[in-house]
Amino acid sequence: MILIDGKQTAAHLKEKIRSEVDQFLLKGLRPPHLVAVLVGEDPASLAYVKSKERQSQKVGFKSTLLHYDDDISEADLLKIINQLNRDDAVDGYIVQLPLPAHIDAQKIIMAVDPQKDVDGFHPMNLGKMLANLPTFLPATPYGILELIKQYNLPTEGKNVLIIGRSLIVGRPLSILLSQKRQGGNATVTVAHSKTRNLKDLCLQADIIITALGKANFLTGDMVKEGVIVIDAGINEIAAPEKKRGYKLVGDVDFESISRKASYLTPVPGGVGPMTIAMLLQNTLKAYKQRL
Ligand code: GUN
């Protein structure tokens, strides 16, 4: 079994981004500027945006975190979005999801200027993705495509099963992997909570991508020998032995899957670091488009 090293792959990508940024700085230009908008105190969201901020600074970007209380009104958040759209010193920004229930996330996403939408969640950018036009690809699917490319994983004609149909991972990934492209041309099935016979589908799959958010969901008895497994899940489970009291695991039961898979991404250190690297890649693209 080959462990897919997302941390190292992301590190290479970030080195490339860093050297491109250095070239711009040498020419006397300002650095790319990424803003993250966070509402509320969800510890997982806070950890993500802090990590995004740290990694941005490491590649030489300017990074700003706008953090608001979870009782901010939808109208006030829309005002902030409009300010970010108008601010020439901001190249790209993300609004960390999920948002509190009183805010309509779709309304917020629709308000983001598609040219600054480095998450690739705006319908304009999702539409371009569907039409196979250049755009900002959502960071997690983009990171998974990049891992497939770097590890030369065969996708053409393969049965790919994606478990999970979220806007952030499953749905965009299903489009990208079925498109006519290198790292595409797959026969894609999207499974979700209403799917019947999931185990049968898993046993037929050459590649399984889990993005459902359930710890240890996929087990060795559900997959065929030699399967490629990409785990996009991030779940917190109690771990009294750890100082912070919890640890991060994916959707895959690592121990039993690792005995059958030919390739497997670990959690942490697999898809997660790639998501951040691709967000930085999108921000660099947004910056270059605005030069
Ligand atoms: N929440 C979980 N993943 C993401 C992501 O990639 N972008 C945003 N904005 N929120 C998220």
Tab-separated table of C-alpha atoms and ligand atoms in Angstrom:
chain	number	residue	atom	x	y	z
A	1	MET	CA	0.000	0.000	0.000
A	2	ILE	CA	1.306	3.424	-0.941
A	3	LEU	CA	0.467	6.275	1.383
A	4	ILE	CA	-0.379	9.428	-0.580
A	5	ASP	CA	1.578	12.232	1.041
A	6	GLY	CA	-0.600	15.341	0.785
A	7	LYS	CA	1.599	17.280	3.149
A	8	GLN	CA	4.682	16.909	0.968
A	9	THR	CA	2.760	17.463	-2.288
A	10	ALA	CA	1.267	20.630	-0.794
A	11	ALA	CA	4.724	21.754	0.377
A	12	HIS	CA	6.080	21.505	-3.204
A	13	LEU	CA	3.130	23.507	-4.539
A	14	LYS	CA	3.600	26.160	-1.863
A	15	GLU	CA	7.318	26.466	-2.690
A	16	LYS	CA	6.344	27.179	-6.314
A	17	ILE	CA	3.776	29.766	-5.197
A	18	ARG	CA	6.335	31.355	-2.863
A	19	SER	CA	8.903	31.733	-5.659
A	20	GLU	CA	6.307	33.283	-7.985
A	21	VAL	CA	5.339	35.744	-5.245
A	22	ASP	CA	9.038	36.583	-4.708
A	23	GLN	CA	9.330	37.490	-8.407
A	24	PHE	CA	6.416	39.917	-8.107
A	25	LEU	CA	7.886	41.469	-4.967
A	26	LEU	CA	11.270	41.894	-6.694
A	27	LYS	CA	9.464	43.878	-9.383
A	28	GLY	CA	8.209	46.188	-6.641
A	29	LEU	CA	4.623	44.937	-6.730
A	30	ARG	CA	2.493	44.392	-3.629
A	31	PRO	CA	1.910	40.795	-2.412
A	32	PRO	CA	-1.338	38.915	-3.106
A	33	HIS	CA	-3.929	39.572	-0.398
A	34	LEU	CA	-6.304	36.844	0.849
A	35	VAL	CA	-9.084	37.633	3.324
A	36	ALA	CA	-10.985	35.043	5.358
A	37	VAL	CA	-14.367	35.930	6.850
A	38	LEU	CA	-15.325	33.898	9.904
A	39	VAL	CA	-18.612	34.135	11.789
A	40	GLY	CA	-18.851	32.599	15.258
A	41	GLU	CA	-16.575	30.471	17.376
A	42	ASP	CA	-16.845	26.975	15.902
A	43	PRO	CA	-13.468	25.469	16.918
A	44	ALA	CA	-13.016	23.484	13.683
A	45	SER	CA	-13.738	26.563	11.525
A	46	LEU	CA	-11.423	28.657	13.672
A	47	ALA	CA	-8.663	26.057	13.291
A	48	TYR	CA	-9.134	26.009	9.477
A	49	VAL	CA	-9.011	29.766	9.026
A	50	LYS	CA	-5.999	30.107	11.341
A	51	SER	CA	-4.206	27.485	9.293
A	52	LYS	CA	-5.169	29.263	6.058
A	53	GLU	CA	-3.807	32.496	7.534
A	54	ARG	CA	-0.496	30.877	8.586
A	55	GLN	CA	0.028	29.180	5.237
A	56	SER	CA	-0.813	32.410	3.361
A	57	GLN	CA	1.882	34.260	5.250
A	58	LYS	CA	4.382	31.458	4.600
A	59	VAL	CA	4.034	31.878	0.828
A	60	GLY	CA	4.434	35.645	1.150
A	61	PHE	CA	0.782	36.672	0.881
A	62	LYS	CA	-0.835	39.350	2.939
A	63	SER	CA	-3.540	37.679	4.991
A	64	THR	CA	-6.440	39.187	6.911
A	65	LEU	CA	-8.953	37.471	9.155
A	66	LEU	CA	-12.288	39.247	9.635
A	67	HIS	CA	-13.903	37.598	12.636
A	68	TYR	CA	-17.498	38.447	13.677
A	69	ASP	CA	-19.791	37.347	16.489
A	70	ASP	CA	-22.333	34.714	15.548
A	71	ASP	CA	-25.190	37.195	16.049
A	72	ILE	CA	-24.086	39.403	13.148
A	73	SER	CA	-27.098	40.047	10.899
A	74	GLU	CA	-27.307	38.839	7.317
A	75	ALA	CA	-27.618	42.471	6.178
A	76	ASP	CA	-24.415	43.461	7.984
A	77	LEU	CA	-22.537	40.488	6.566
A	78	LEU	CA	-23.742	41.443	3.067
A	79	LYS	CA	-22.392	44.967	3.669
A	80	ILE	CA	-18.988	43.495	4.530
A	81	ILE	CA	-19.081	41.329	1.379
A	82	ASN	CA	-19.819	44.422	-0.714
A	83	GLN	CA	-16.927	46.278	0.886
A	84	LEU	CA	-14.579	43.375	0.073
A	85	ASN	CA	-15.838	43.376	-3.525
A	86	ARG	CA	-14.997	47.080	-3.859
A	87	ASP	CA	-11.670	46.980	-2.010
A	88	ASP	CA	-8.876	47.110	-4.613
A	89	ALA	CA	-6.370	45.887	-2.039
A	90	VAL	CA	-8.191	42.513	-1.741
A	91	ASP	CA	-7.474	39.910	-4.440
A	92	GLY	CA	-9.569	37.067	-3.120
A	93	TYR	CA	-11.619	36.120	-0.098
A	94	ILE	CA	-13.503	33.239	1.402
A	95	VAL	CA	-16.464	33.134	3.761
A	96	GLN	CA	-15.875	30.140	5.997
A	97	LEU	CA	-18.797	27.690	6.000
A	98	PRO	CA	-20.991	26.699	7.753
A	99	LEU	CA	-22.641	30.017	8.632
A	100	PRO	CA	-25.113	30.364	11.533
A	101	ALA	CA	-28.675	29.243	10.710
A	102	HIS	CA	-30.100	32.805	10.609
A	103	ILE	CA	-27.849	33.655	7.651
A	104	ASP	CA	-28.730	32.337	4.197
A	105	ALA	CA	-25.366	30.977	3.009
A	106	GLN	CA	-26.524	30.873	-0.621
A	107	LYS	CA	-27.373	34.585	-0.497
A	108	ILE	CA	-23.890	35.325	0.832
A	109	ILE	CA	-22.171	33.169	-1.800
A	110	MET	CA	-24.207	34.899	-4.550
A	111	ALA	CA	-22.981	38.292	-3.292
A	112	VAL	CA	-19.289	37.424	-3.675
A	113	ASP	CA	-17.636	38.985	-6.741
A	114	PRO	CA	-16.923	35.934	-8.956
A	115	GLN	CA	-13.452	37.398	-9.737
A	116	LYS	CA	-12.584	37.291	-6.024
A	117	ASP	CA	-14.340	33.995	-5.307
A	118	VAL	CA	-11.238	31.902	-4.590
A	119	ASP	CA	-13.436	29.165	-3.050
A	120	GLY	CA	-15.103	28.718	-6.456
A	121	PHE	CA	-18.558	28.458	-4.851
A	122	HIS	CA	-20.329	31.251	-6.798
A	123	PRO	CA	-22.800	29.854	-9.394
A	124	MET	CA	-20.911	31.749	-12.126
A	125	ASN	CA	-17.727	29.850	-11.291
A	126	LEU	CA	-19.550	26.544	-10.750
A	127	GLY	CA	-21.145	27.064	-14.179
A	128	LYS	CA	-17.761	27.679	-15.773
A	129	MET	CA	-16.472	24.520	-14.129
A	130	LEU	CA	-19.437	22.600	-15.551
A	131	ALA	CA	-18.656	23.987	-19.019
A	132	ASN	CA	-14.960	23.069	-18.583
A	133	LEU	CA	-13.919	26.725	-18.882
A	134	PRO	CA	-11.013	28.238	-16.899
A	135	THR	CA	-12.219	29.283	-13.447
A	136	PHE	CA	-11.511	28.954	-9.721
A	137	LEU	CA	-12.035	25.283	-8.870
A	138	PRO	CA	-13.279	24.555	-5.331
A	139	ALA	CA	-10.151	23.902	-3.295
A	140	THR	CA	-10.786	20.377	-1.988
A	141	PRO	CA	-11.806	18.850	-5.350
A	142	TYR	CA	-8.915	20.760	-6.970
A	143	GLY	CA	-6.523	19.338	-4.372
A	144	ILE	CA	-7.792	15.803	-5.014
A	145	LEU	CA	-7.267	16.282	-8.792
A	146	GLU	CA	-3.740	17.448	-8.048
A	147	LEU	CA	-2.999	14.360	-5.900
A	148	ILE	CA	-4.349	12.136	-8.701
A	149	LYS	CA	-2.022	13.932	-11.123
A	150	GLN	CA	1.082	13.866	-8.910
A	151	TYR	CA	0.665	10.166	-8.120
A	152	ASN	CA	-0.293	9.274	-11.696
A	153	LEU	CA	-3.401	7.473	-10.483
A	154	PRO	CA	-5.346	5.936	-13.393
A	155	THR	CA	-8.875	7.384	-13.736
A	156	GLU	CA	-9.731	6.773	-17.400
A	157	GLY	CA	-12.570	4.254	-17.691
A	158	LYS	CA	-12.386	3.516	-13.963
A	159	ASN	CA	-15.358	3.154	-11.642
A	160	VAL	CA	-15.135	6.029	-9.195
A	161	LEU	CA	-17.466	6.142	-6.228
A	162	ILE	CA	-17.824	9.447	-4.384
A	163	ILE	CA	-19.557	9.131	-1.023
A	164	GLY	CA	-21.087	12.514	-0.161
A	165	ARG	CA	-22.789	15.133	-2.351
A	166	SER	CA	-21.819	18.421	-0.704
A	167	LEU	CA	-21.346	21.622	-2.664
A	168	ILE	CA	-17.827	21.840	-1.242
A	169	VAL	CA	-16.540	18.393	-2.254
A	170	GLY	CA	-18.778	15.652	-3.674
A	171	ARG	CA	-20.812	17.463	-6.326
A	172	PRO	CA	-18.002	19.452	-7.963
A	173	LEU	CA	-15.662	16.465	-7.816
A	174	SER	CA	-18.211	14.264	-9.605
A	175	ILE	CA	-18.207	16.711	-12.527
A	176	LEU	CA	-14.435	17.103	-12.688
A	177	LEU	CA	-13.677	13.371	-12.618
A	178	SER	CA	-16.198	12.569	-15.354
A	179	GLN	CA	-15.008	15.335	-17.703
A	180	LYS	CA	-12.916	14.686	-20.779
A	181	ARG	CA	-9.533	15.630	-19.340
A	182	GLN	CA	-6.310	14.222	-17.972
A	183	GLY	CA	-7.184	12.843	-14.561
A	184	GLY	CA	-10.845	12.596	-15.686
A	185	ASN	CA	-12.703	10.272	-18.073
A	186	ALA	CA	-13.975	8.221	-15.130
A	187	THR	CA	-17.370	6.574	-14.697
A	188	VAL	CA	-18.567	8.397	-11.606
A	189	THR	CA	-21.222	7.383	-9.092
A	190	VAL	CA	-22.275	9.759	-6.310
A	191	ALA	CA	-23.593	8.013	-3.205
A	192	HIS	CA	-25.442	9.830	-0.412
A	193	SER	CA	-27.650	9.239	2.593
A	194	LYS	CA	-30.513	7.841	0.465
A	195	THR	CA	-28.318	5.444	-1.527
A	196	ARG	CA	-29.227	1.766	-1.319
A	197	ASN	CA	-26.713	-1.083	-1.485
A	198	LEU	CA	-23.755	1.142	-0.691
A	199	LYS	CA	-21.567	-1.843	0.075
A	200	ASP	CA	-22.212	-3.330	-3.398
A	201	LEU	CA	-21.281	-0.007	-4.999
A	202	CYS	CA	-18.114	0.173	-2.891
A	203	LEU	CA	-17.105	-3.368	-3.872
A	204	GLN	CA	-17.399	-2.420	-7.575
A	205	ALA	CA	-15.338	0.757	-7.236
A	206	ASP	CA	-11.744	1.099	-8.450
A	207	ILE	CA	-11.452	4.453	-6.669
A	208	ILE	CA	-13.466	5.552	-3.617
A	209	ILE	CA	-13.531	9.133	-2.396
A	210	THR	CA	-15.135	9.652	0.991
A	211	ALA	CA	-16.549	13.084	1.793
A	212	LEU	CA	-19.420	12.466	4.166
A	213	GLY	CA	-18.042	13.441	7.572
A	214	LYS	CA	-18.465	10.191	9.518
A	215	ALA	CA	-15.491	8.841	11.424
A	216	ASN	CA	-14.321	5.325	10.450
A	217	PHE	CA	-17.263	4.915	8.027
A	218	LEU	CA	-15.505	2.984	5.246
A	219	THR	CA	-14.167	-0.360	6.439
A	220	GLY	CA	-12.007	-3.041	4.816
A	221	ASP	CA	-14.898	-5.480	4.250
A	222	MET	CA	-16.619	-2.882	1.994
A	223	VAL	CA	-13.858	-2.578	-0.621
A	224	LYS	CA	-12.114	-4.731	-3.177
A	225	GLU	CA	-8.442	-5.661	-3.075
A	226	GLY	CA	-6.234	-2.953	-4.661
A	227	VAL	CA	-8.810	-0.148	-4.386
A	228	ILE	CA	-7.569	3.462	-4.341
A	229	VAL	CA	-9.064	5.386	-1.418
A	230	ILE	CA	-9.019	9.159	-1.034
A	231	ASP	CA	-10.329	10.350	2.303
A	232	ALA	CA	-11.660	13.924	2.299
A	233	GLY	CA	-13.308	13.593	5.715
A	234	ILE	CA	-12.207	15.529	8.773
A	235	ASN	CA	-13.864	14.415	12.005
A	236	GLU	CA	-13.038	15.202	15.598
A	237	ILE	CA	-13.190	12.250	17.958
A	238	ALA	CA	-12.535	12.182	21.687
A	239	ALA	CA	-8.951	11.309	22.622
A	240	PRO	CA	-8.377	11.713	26.378
A	241	GLU	CA	-4.687	10.867	25.886
A	242	LYS	CA	-4.211	14.062	23.823
A	243	LYS	CA	-3.583	17.404	25.478
A	244	ARG	CA	-6.462	19.079	23.604
A	245	GLY	CA	-8.785	16.119	24.358
A	246	TYR	CA	-9.614	15.180	20.751
A	247	LYS	CA	-7.971	14.023	17.561
A	248	LEU	CA	-8.735	14.331	13.856
A	249	VAL	CA	-9.680	11.279	11.826
A	250	GLY	CA	-11.081	10.851	8.323
A	251	ASP	CA	-14.110	8.914	7.067
A	252	VAL	CA	-11.960	5.821	6.537
A	253	ASP	CA	-11.140	3.096	9.018
A	254	PHE	CA	-7.445	3.426	8.316
A	255	GLU	CA	-6.326	0.125	9.787
A	256	SER	CA	-8.671	-2.205	7.871
A	257	ILE	CA	-8.595	-0.190	4.610
A	258	SER	CA	-4.783	-0.008	4.585
A	259	ARG	CA	-4.680	-3.824	4.417
A	260	LYS	CA	-6.619	-3.849	1.119
A	261	ALA	CA	-5.943	-0.538	-0.660
A	262	SER	CA	-3.192	0.030	-3.231
A	263	TYR	CA	-3.150	3.787	-2.437
A	264	LEU	CA	-4.596	5.632	0.533
A	265	THR	CA	-4.552	9.217	1.824
A	266	PRO	CA	-3.998	9.611	5.576
A	267	VAL	CA	-5.881	12.045	7.849
A	268	PRO	CA	-4.249	14.311	8.850
A	269	GLY	CA	-1.658	14.857	6.113
A	270	GLY	CA	-3.663	13.843	3.027
A	271	VAL	CA	-6.377	15.950	1.421
A	272	GLY	CA	-6.391	18.685	4.124
A	273	PRO	CA	-3.030	20.297	3.303
A	274	MET	CA	-3.891	20.131	-0.403
A	275	THR	CA	-7.102	22.112	0.156
A	276	ILE	CA	-5.116	24.976	1.620
A	277	ALA	CA	-2.438	24.814	-1.096
A	278	MET	CA	-5.116	25.034	-3.813
A	279	LEU	CA	-6.805	27.969	-2.084
A	280	LEU	CA	-3.434	29.747	-2.233
A	281	GLN	CA	-3.089	28.742	-5.904
A	282	ASN	CA	-6.529	30.257	-6.617
A	283	THR	CA	-5.575	33.438	-4.762
A	284	LEU	CA	-2.385	33.779	-6.817
A	285	LYS	CA	-4.504	33.352	-9.959
A	286	ALA	CA	-6.948	36.045	-8.770
A	287	TYR	CA	-4.006	38.375	-8.061
A	288	LYS	CA	-2.465	37.820	-11.499
A	289	GLN	CA	-5.818	38.478	-13.179
A	290	ARG	CA	-6.020	41.821	-11.385
A	291	LEU	CA	-2.475	43.026	-12.170
B	1	GUN	N1	-15.802	24.791	5.225
B	1	GUN	C1	-15.240	23.575	5.022
B	1	GUN	N2	-14.451	23.603	3.927
B	1	GUN	C2	-14.519	24.860	3.428
B	1	GUN	C3	-13.918	25.497	2.304
B	1	GUN	O1	-13.160	24.915	1.520
B	1	GUN	N3	-14.232	26.812	2.144
B	1	GUN	C4	-15.072	27.466	2.968
B	1	GUN	N4	-15.328	28.744	2.713
B	1	GUN	N5	-15.649	26.909	4.012
B	1	GUN	C5	-15.369	25.605	4.244
